[in-house]
PDB file of C-alpha atoms in Angstrom:
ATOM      1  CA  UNK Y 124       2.562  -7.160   9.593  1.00 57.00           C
ATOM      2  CA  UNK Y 125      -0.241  -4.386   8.166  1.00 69.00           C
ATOM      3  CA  UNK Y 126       0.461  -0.818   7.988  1.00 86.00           C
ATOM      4  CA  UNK Y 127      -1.311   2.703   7.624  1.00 90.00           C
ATOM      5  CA  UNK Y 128      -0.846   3.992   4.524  1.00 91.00           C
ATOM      6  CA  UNK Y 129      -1.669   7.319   2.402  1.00 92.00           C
ATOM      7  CA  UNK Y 130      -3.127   8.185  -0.895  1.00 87.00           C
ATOM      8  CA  UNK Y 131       0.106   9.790  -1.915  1.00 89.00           C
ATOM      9  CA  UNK Y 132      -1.781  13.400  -2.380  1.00 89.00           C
ATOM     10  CA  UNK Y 133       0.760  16.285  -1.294  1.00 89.00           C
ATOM     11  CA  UNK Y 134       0.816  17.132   2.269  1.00 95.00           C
ATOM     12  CA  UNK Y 135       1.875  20.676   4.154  1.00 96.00           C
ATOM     13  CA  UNK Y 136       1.258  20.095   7.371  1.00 96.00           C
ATOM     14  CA  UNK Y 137       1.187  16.990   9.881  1.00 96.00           C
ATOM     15  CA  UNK Y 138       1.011  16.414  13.450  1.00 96.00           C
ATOM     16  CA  UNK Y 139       3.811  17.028  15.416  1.00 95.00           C
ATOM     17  CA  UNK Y 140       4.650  13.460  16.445  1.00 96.00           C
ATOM     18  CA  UNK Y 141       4.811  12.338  12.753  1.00 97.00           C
ATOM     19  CA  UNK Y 142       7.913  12.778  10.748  1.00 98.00           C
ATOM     20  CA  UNK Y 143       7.757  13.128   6.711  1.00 98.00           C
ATOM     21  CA  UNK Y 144      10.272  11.121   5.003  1.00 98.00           C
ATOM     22  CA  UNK Y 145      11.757  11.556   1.351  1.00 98.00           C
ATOM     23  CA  UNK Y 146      13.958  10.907  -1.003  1.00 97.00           C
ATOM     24  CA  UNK Y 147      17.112  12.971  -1.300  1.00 97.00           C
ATOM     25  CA  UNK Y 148      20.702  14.012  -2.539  1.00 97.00           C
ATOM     26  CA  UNK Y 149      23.478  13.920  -0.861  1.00 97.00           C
ATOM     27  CA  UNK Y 150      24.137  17.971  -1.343  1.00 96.00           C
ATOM     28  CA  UNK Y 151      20.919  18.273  -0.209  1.00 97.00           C
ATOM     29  CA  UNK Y 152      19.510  20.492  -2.747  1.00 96.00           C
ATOM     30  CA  UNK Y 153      15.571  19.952  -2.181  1.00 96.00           C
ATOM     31  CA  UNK Y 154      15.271  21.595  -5.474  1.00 94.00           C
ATOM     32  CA  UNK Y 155      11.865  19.596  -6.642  1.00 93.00           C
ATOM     33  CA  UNK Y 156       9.535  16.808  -5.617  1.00 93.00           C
ATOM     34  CA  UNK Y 157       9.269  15.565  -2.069  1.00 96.00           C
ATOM     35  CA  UNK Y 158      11.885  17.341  -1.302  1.00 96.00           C
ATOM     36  CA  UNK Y 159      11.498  20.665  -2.026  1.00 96.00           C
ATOM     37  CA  UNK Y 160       7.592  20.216   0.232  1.00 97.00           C
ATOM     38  CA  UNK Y 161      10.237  19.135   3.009  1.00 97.00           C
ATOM     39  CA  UNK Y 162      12.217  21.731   2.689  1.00 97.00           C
ATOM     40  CA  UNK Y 163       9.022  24.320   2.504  1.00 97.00           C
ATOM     41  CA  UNK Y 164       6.958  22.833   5.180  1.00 98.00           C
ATOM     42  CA  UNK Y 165       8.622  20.319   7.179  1.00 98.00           C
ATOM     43  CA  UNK Y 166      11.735  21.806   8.220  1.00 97.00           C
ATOM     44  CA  UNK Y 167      14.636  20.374   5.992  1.00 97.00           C
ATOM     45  CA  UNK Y 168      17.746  21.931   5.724  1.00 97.00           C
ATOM     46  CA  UNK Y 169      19.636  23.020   2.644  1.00 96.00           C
ATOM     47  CA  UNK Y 170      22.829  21.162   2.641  1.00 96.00           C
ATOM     48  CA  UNK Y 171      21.241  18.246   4.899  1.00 96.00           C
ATOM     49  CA  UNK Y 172      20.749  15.669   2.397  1.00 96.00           C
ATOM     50  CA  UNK Y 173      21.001  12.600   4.753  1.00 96.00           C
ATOM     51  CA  UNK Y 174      18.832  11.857   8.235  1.00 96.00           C
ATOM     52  CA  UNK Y 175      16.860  14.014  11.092  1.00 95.00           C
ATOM     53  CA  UNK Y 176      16.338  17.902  10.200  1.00 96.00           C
ATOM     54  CA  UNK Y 177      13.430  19.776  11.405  1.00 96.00           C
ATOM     55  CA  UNK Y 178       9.871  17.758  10.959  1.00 98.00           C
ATOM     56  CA  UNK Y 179      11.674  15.475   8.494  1.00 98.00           C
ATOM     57  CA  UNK Y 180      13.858  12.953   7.439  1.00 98.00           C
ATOM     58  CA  UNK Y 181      15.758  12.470   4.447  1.00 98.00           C
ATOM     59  CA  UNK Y 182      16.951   9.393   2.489  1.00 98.00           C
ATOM     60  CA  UNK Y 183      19.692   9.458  -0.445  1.00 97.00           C
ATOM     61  CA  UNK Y 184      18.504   8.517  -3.719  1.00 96.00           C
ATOM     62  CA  UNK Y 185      21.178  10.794  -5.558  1.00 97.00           C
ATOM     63  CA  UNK Y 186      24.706  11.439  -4.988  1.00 96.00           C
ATOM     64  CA  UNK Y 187      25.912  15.001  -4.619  1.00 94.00           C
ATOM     65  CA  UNK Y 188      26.382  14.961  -8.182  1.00 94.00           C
ATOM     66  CA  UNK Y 189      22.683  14.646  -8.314  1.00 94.00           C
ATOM     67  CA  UNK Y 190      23.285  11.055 -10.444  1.00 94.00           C
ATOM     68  CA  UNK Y 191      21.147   8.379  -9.215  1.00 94.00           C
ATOM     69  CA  UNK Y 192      22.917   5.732  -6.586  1.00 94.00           C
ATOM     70  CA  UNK Y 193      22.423   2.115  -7.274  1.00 92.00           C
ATOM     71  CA  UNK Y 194      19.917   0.044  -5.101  1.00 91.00           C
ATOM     72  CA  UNK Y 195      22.496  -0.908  -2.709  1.00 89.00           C
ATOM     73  CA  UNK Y 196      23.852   2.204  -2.173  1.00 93.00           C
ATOM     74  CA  UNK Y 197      19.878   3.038  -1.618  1.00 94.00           C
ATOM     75  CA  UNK Y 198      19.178  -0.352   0.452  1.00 92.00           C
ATOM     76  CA  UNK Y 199      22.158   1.005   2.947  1.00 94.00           C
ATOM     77  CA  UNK Y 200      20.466   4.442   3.895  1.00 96.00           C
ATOM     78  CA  UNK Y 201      17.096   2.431   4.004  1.00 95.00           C
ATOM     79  CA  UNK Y 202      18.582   0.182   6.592  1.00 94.00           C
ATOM     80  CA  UNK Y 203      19.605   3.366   8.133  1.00 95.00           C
ATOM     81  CA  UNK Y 204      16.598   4.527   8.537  1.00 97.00           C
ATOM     82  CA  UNK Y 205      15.118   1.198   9.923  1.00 95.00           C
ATOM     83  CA  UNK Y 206      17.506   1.436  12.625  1.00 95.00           C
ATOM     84  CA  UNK Y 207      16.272   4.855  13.195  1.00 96.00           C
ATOM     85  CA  UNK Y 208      12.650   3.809  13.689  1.00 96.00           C
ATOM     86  CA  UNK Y 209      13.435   1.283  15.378  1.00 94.00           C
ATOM     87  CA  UNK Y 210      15.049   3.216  18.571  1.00 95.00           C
ATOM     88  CA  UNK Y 211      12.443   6.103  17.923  1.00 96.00           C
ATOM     89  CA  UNK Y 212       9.095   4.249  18.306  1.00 94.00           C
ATOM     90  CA  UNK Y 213       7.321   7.180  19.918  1.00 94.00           C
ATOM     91  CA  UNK Y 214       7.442   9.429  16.621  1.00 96.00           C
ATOM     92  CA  UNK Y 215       5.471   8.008  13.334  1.00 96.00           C
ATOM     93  CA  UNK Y 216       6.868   8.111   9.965  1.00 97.00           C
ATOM     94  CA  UNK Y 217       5.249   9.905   6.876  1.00 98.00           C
ATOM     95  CA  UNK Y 218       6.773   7.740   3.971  1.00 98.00           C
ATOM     96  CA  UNK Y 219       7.071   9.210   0.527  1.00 97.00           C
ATOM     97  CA  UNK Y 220       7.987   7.483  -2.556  1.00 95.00           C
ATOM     98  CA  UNK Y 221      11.289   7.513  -2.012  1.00 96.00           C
ATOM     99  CA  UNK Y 222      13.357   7.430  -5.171  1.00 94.00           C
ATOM    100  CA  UNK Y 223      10.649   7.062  -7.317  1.00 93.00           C
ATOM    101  CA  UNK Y 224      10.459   9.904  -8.793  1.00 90.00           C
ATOM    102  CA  UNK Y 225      13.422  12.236 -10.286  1.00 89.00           C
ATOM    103  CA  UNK Y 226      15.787   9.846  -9.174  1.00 92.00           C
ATOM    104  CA  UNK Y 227      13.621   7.203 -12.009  1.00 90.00           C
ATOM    105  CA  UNK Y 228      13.317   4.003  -9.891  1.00 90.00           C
ATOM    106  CA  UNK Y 229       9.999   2.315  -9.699  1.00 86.00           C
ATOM    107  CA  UNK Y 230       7.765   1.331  -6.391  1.00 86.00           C
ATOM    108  CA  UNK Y 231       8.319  -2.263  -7.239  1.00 80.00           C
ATOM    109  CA  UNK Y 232      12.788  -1.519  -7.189  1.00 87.00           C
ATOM    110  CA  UNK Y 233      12.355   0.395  -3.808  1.00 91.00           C
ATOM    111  CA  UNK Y 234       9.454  -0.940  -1.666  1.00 90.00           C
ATOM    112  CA  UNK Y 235      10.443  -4.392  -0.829  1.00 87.00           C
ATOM    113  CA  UNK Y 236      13.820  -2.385   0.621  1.00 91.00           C
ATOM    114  CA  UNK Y 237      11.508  -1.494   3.468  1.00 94.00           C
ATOM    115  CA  UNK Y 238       9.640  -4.627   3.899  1.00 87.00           C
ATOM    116  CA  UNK Y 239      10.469  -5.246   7.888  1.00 87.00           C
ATOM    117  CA  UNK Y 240      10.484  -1.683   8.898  1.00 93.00           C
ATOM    118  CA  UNK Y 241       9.187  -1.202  12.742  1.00 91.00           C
ATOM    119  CA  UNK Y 242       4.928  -0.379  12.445  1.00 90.00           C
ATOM    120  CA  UNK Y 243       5.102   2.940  13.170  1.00 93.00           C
ATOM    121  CA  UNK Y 244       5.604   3.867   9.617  1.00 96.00           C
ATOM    122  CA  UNK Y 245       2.804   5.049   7.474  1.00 96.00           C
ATOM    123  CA  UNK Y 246       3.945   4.049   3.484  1.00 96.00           C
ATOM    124  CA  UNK Y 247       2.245   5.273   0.207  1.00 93.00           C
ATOM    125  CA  UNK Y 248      -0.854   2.722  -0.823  1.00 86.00           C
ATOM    126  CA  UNK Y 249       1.801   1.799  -3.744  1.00 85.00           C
ATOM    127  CA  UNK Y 250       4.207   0.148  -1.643  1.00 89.00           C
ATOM    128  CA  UNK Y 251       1.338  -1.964   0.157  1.00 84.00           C
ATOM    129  CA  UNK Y 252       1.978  -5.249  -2.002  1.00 78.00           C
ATOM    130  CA  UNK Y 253       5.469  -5.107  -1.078  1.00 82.00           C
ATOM    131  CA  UNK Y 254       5.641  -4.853   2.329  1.00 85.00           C
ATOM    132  CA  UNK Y 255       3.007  -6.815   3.803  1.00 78.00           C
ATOM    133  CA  UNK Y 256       3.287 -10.340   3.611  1.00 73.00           C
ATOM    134  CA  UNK Y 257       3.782 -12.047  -0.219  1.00 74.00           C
ATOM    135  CA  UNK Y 258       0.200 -11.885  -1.376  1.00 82.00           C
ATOM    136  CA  UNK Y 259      -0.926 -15.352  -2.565  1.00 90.00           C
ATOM    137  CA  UNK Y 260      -2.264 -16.085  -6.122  1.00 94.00           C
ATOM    138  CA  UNK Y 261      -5.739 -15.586  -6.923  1.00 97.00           C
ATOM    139  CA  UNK Y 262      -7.492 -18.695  -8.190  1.00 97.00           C
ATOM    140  CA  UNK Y 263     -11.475 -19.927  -7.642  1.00 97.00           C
ATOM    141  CA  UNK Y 264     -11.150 -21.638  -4.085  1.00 98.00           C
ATOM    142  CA  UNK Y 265      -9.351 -18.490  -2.713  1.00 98.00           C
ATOM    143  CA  UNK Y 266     -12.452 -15.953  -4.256  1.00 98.00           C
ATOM    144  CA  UNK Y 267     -14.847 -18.377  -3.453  1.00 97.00           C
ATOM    145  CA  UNK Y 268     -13.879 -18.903   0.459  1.00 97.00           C
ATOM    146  CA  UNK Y 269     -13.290 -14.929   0.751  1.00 97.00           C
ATOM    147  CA  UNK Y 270     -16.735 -13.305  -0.488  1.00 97.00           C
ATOM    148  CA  UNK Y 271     -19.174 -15.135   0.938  1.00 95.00           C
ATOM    149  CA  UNK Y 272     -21.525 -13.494   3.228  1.00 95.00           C
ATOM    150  CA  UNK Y 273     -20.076 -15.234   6.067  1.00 94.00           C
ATOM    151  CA  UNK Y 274     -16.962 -14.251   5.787  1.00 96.00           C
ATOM    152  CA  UNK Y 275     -17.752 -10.384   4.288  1.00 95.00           C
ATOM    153  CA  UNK Y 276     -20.301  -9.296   6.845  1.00 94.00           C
ATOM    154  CA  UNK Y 277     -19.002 -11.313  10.195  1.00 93.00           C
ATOM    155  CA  UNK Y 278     -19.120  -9.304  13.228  1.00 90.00           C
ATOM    156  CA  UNK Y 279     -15.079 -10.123  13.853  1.00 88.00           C
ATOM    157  CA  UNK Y 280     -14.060 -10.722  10.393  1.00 84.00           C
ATOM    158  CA  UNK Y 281     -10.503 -11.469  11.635  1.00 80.00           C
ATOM    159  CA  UNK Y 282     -11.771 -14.498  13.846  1.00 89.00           C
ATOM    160  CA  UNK Y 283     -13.959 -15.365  10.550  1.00 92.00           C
ATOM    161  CA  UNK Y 284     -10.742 -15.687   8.329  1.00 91.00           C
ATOM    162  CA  UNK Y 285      -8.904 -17.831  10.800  1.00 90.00           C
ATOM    163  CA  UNK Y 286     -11.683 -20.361  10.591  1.00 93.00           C
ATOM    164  CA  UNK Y 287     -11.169 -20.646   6.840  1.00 95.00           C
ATOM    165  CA  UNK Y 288      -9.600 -23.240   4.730  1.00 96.00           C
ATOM    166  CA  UNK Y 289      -7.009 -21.141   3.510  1.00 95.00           C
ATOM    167  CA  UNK Y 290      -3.114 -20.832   3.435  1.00 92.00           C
ATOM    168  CA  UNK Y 291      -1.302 -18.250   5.647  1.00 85.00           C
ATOM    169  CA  UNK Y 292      -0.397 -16.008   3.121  1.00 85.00           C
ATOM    170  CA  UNK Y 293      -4.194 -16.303   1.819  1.00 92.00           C
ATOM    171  CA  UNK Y 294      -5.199 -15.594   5.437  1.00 89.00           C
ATOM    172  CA  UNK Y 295      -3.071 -12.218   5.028  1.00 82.00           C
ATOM    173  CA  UNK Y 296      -4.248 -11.360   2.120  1.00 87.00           C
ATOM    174  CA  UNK Y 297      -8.196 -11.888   2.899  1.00 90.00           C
ATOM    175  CA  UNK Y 298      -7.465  -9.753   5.939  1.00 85.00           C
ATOM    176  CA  UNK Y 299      -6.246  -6.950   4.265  1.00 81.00           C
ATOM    177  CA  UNK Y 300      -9.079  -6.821   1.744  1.00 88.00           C
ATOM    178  CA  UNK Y 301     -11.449  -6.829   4.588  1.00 87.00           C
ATOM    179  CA  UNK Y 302      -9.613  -4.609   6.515  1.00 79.00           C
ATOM    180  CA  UNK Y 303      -9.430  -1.722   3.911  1.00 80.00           C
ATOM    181  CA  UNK Y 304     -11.921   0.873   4.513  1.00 78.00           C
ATOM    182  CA  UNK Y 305     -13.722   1.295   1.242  1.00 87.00           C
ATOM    183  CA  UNK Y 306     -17.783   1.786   2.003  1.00 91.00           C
ATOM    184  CA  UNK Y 307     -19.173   4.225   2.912  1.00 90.00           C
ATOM    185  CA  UNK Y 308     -15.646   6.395   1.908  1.00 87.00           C
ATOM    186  CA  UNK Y 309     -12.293   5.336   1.960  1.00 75.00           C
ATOM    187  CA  UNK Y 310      -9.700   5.840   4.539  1.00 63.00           C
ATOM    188  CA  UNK Y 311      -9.197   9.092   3.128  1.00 58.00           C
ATOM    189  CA  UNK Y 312     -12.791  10.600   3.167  1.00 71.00           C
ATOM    190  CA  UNK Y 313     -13.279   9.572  -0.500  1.00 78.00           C
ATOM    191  CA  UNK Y 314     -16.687   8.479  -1.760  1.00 91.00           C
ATOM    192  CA  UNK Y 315     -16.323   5.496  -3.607  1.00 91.00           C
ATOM    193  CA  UNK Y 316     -19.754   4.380  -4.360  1.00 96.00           C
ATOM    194  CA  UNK Y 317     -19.988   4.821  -7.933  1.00 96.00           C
ATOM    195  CA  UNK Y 318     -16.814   2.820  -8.474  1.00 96.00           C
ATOM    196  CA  UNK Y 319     -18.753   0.338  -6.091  1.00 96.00           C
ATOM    197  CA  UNK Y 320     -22.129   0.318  -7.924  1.00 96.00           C
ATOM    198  CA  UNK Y 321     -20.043   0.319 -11.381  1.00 97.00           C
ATOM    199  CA  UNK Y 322     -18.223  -3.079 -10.488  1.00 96.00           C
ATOM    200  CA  UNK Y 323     -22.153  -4.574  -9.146  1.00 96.00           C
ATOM    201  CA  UNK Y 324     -23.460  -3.533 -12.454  1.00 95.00           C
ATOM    202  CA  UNK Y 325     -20.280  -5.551 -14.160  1.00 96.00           C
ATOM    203  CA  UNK Y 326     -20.575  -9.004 -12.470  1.00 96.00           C
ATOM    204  CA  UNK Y 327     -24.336  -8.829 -11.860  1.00 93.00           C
ATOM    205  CA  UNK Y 328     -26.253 -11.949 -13.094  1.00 92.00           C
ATOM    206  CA  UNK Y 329     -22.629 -13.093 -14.900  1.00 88.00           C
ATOM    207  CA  UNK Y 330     -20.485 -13.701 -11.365  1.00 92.00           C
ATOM    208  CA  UNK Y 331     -23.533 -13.052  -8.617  1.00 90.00           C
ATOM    209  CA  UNK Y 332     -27.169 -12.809  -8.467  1.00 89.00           C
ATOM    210  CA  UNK Y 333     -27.458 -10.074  -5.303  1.00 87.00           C
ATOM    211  CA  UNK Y 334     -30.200 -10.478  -3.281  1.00 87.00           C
ATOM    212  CA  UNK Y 335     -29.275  -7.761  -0.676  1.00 90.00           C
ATOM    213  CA  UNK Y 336     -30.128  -4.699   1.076  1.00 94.00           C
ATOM    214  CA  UNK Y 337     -28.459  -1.390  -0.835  1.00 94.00           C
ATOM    215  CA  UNK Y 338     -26.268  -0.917   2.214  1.00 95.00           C
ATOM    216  CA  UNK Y 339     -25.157  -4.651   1.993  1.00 95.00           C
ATOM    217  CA  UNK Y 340     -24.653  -4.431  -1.697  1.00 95.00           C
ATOM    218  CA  UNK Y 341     -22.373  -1.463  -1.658  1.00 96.00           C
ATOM    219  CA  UNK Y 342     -20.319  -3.336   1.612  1.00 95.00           C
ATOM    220  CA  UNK Y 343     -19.872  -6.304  -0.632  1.00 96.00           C
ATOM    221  CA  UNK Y 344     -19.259  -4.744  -3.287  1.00 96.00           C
ATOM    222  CA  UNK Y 345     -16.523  -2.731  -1.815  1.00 95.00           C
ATOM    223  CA  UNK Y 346     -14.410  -5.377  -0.501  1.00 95.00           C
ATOM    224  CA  UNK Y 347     -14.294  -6.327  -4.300  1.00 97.00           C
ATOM    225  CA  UNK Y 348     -12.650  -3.149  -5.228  1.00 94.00           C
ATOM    226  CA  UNK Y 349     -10.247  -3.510  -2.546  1.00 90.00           C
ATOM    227  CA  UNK Y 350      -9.129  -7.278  -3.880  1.00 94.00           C
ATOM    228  CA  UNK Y 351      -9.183  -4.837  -7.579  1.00 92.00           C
ATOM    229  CA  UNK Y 352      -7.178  -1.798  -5.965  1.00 85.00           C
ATOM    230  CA  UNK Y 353      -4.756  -4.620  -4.514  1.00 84.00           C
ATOM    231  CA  UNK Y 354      -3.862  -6.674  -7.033  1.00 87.00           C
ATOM    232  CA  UNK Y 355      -4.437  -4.062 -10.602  1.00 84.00           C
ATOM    233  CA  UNK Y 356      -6.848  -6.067 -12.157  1.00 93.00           C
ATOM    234  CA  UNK Y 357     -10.715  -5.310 -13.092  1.00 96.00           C
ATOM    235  CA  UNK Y 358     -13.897  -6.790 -12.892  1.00 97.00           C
ATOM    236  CA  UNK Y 359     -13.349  -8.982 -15.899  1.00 96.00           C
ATOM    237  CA  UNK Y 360     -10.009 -10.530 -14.230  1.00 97.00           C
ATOM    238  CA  UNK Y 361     -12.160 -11.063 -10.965  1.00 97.00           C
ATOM    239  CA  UNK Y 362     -15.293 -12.919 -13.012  1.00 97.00           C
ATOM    240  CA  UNK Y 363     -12.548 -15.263 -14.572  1.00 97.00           C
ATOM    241  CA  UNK Y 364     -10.970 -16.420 -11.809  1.00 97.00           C
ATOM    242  CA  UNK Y 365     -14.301 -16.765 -10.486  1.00 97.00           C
ATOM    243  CA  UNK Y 366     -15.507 -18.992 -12.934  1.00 96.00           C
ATOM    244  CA  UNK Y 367     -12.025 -20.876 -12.300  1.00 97.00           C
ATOM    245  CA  UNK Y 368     -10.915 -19.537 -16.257  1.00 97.00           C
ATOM    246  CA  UNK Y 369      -7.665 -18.318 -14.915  1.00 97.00           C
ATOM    247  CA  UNK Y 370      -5.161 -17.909 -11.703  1.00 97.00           C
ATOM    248  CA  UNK Y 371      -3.914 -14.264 -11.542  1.00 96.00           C
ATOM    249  CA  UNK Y 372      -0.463 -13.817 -10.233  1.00 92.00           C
ATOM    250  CA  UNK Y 373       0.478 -11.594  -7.433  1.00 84.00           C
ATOM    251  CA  UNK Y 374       2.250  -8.001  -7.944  1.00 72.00           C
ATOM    252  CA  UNK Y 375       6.016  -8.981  -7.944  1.00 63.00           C
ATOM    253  CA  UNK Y 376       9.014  -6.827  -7.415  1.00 46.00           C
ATOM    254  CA  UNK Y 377      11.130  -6.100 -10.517  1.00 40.00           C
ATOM    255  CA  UNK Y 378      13.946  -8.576 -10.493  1.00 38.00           C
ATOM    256  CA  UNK Y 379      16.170  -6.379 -12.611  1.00 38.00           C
ATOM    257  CA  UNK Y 380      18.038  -3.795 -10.742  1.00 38.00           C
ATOM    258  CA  UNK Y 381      19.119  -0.484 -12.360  1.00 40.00           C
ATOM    259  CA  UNK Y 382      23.069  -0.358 -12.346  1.00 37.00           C
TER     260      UNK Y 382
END
């Protein structure tokens, strides 16, 4: 399942349909953080530090104590809030990094909680590794089979990567690179091109010898820094697996758990 996602820049306003989520405690204080924007803009209540309030929705990280809860206690009101989206499809949901931030978890302790959420959620770009489907490792065949010019500029890229000899999970994972709007800006209005024309300079001559247009160039070029964005890794990680040097490993939630 793909998603929408957000840069993770503050917000103050959203459209009326779309509800903005965040992390919480249980006295409902909205003293900092997410909260205290929902409590400013998006109609949360003082003293409502659990579900629906206004143009928001809030999920405990903190007990009324203001201690952090343990993941389970954490996973619960998640699952909560599932349920919640579940039997309110009509209304999107403006996901926040919940508990990631006074509260002290990281994105890789709290995003899998919401892997299997309904799709009308829209989750910080942080989470994306851990909710779609497990990204596959990167190795030569996979690189090699993805950015080809077949595959990058196909009119229906989606019918392209069915065709190719890849695993389900690679499938995914090409998908997602070529579905994430880099060139000419990104999904959110950025202009990326001299992060693209940076990474062309990089693996120019040592990875590929470009013989396109400029427009072509800078297309190609930004499906590579989506596969970068994805996985954390730069242009030297990308010529080495490339040249078959290495495998890189997939971003992994944490398998420790804060007590």
């Amino acid at each position: 399942m793909t998603y929408r996602y957000h840069d993770e820049s503050i917000v103050k306003a959203l459209p009326e349909d779309t509800i903005f989520v965040f992390g919480s405690n249980m006295a409902g204080t909205h003293a900092g953080g997410a909260a205290k924007t929902a409590h400013l803009h998006f109609g949360a209540m003082k003293g409502v530090g659990r579900g629906w309030s206004g143009q928001s929705f809030a999920i405990p990280t903190m007990n009324e104590h203001l201690q952090q809860m343990p993941l389970s206690q954490i996973q619960h009101y998640i699952d909560d809030f599932k349920i919640y989206t579940k039997n309110h499809p009509k209304s999107k949901y403006f996901v926040t990094s919940v508990g990631c931030g006074v509260a002290g978890y990281t994105v890789e302790e709290i995003a899998p909680m919401f892997k299997g959420i309904s799709h009308n959620v829209i989750f910080p770009a942080s989470f994306r590794p851990f909710v779609e489907k497990a990204l596959p490792k990167l190795n030569q065949h996979f690189l090699h089979t993805v950015f080809s010019d077949a595959v990058i500029f196909a009119a229906q890229p989606e019918e392209a990567v069915a065709e190719l000899d890849l695993t389900e999970n690679e499938k995914s994972a090409a998908k997602i690179i070529l579905n994430t709007q880099i060139y000419p800006t990104d999904s959110n209005g950025r202009d990326r091109i001299f992060e693209i024309q940076d990474i062309l300079h990089v693996l120019q001559g040592k990875v590929f010898n470009f013989q396109h247009s400029e427009d072509d160039a800078l297309m190609f070029g930004g499906a590579i820094l989506a596969l970068l964005e994805l996985y954390s890794i730069n242009e030297k990680d990308f010529a080495d697996t490339w040249l078959g040097k290495q495998e890189i490993s997939p971003p992994k939630a944490a398998s420790k758990s804060k007590k």
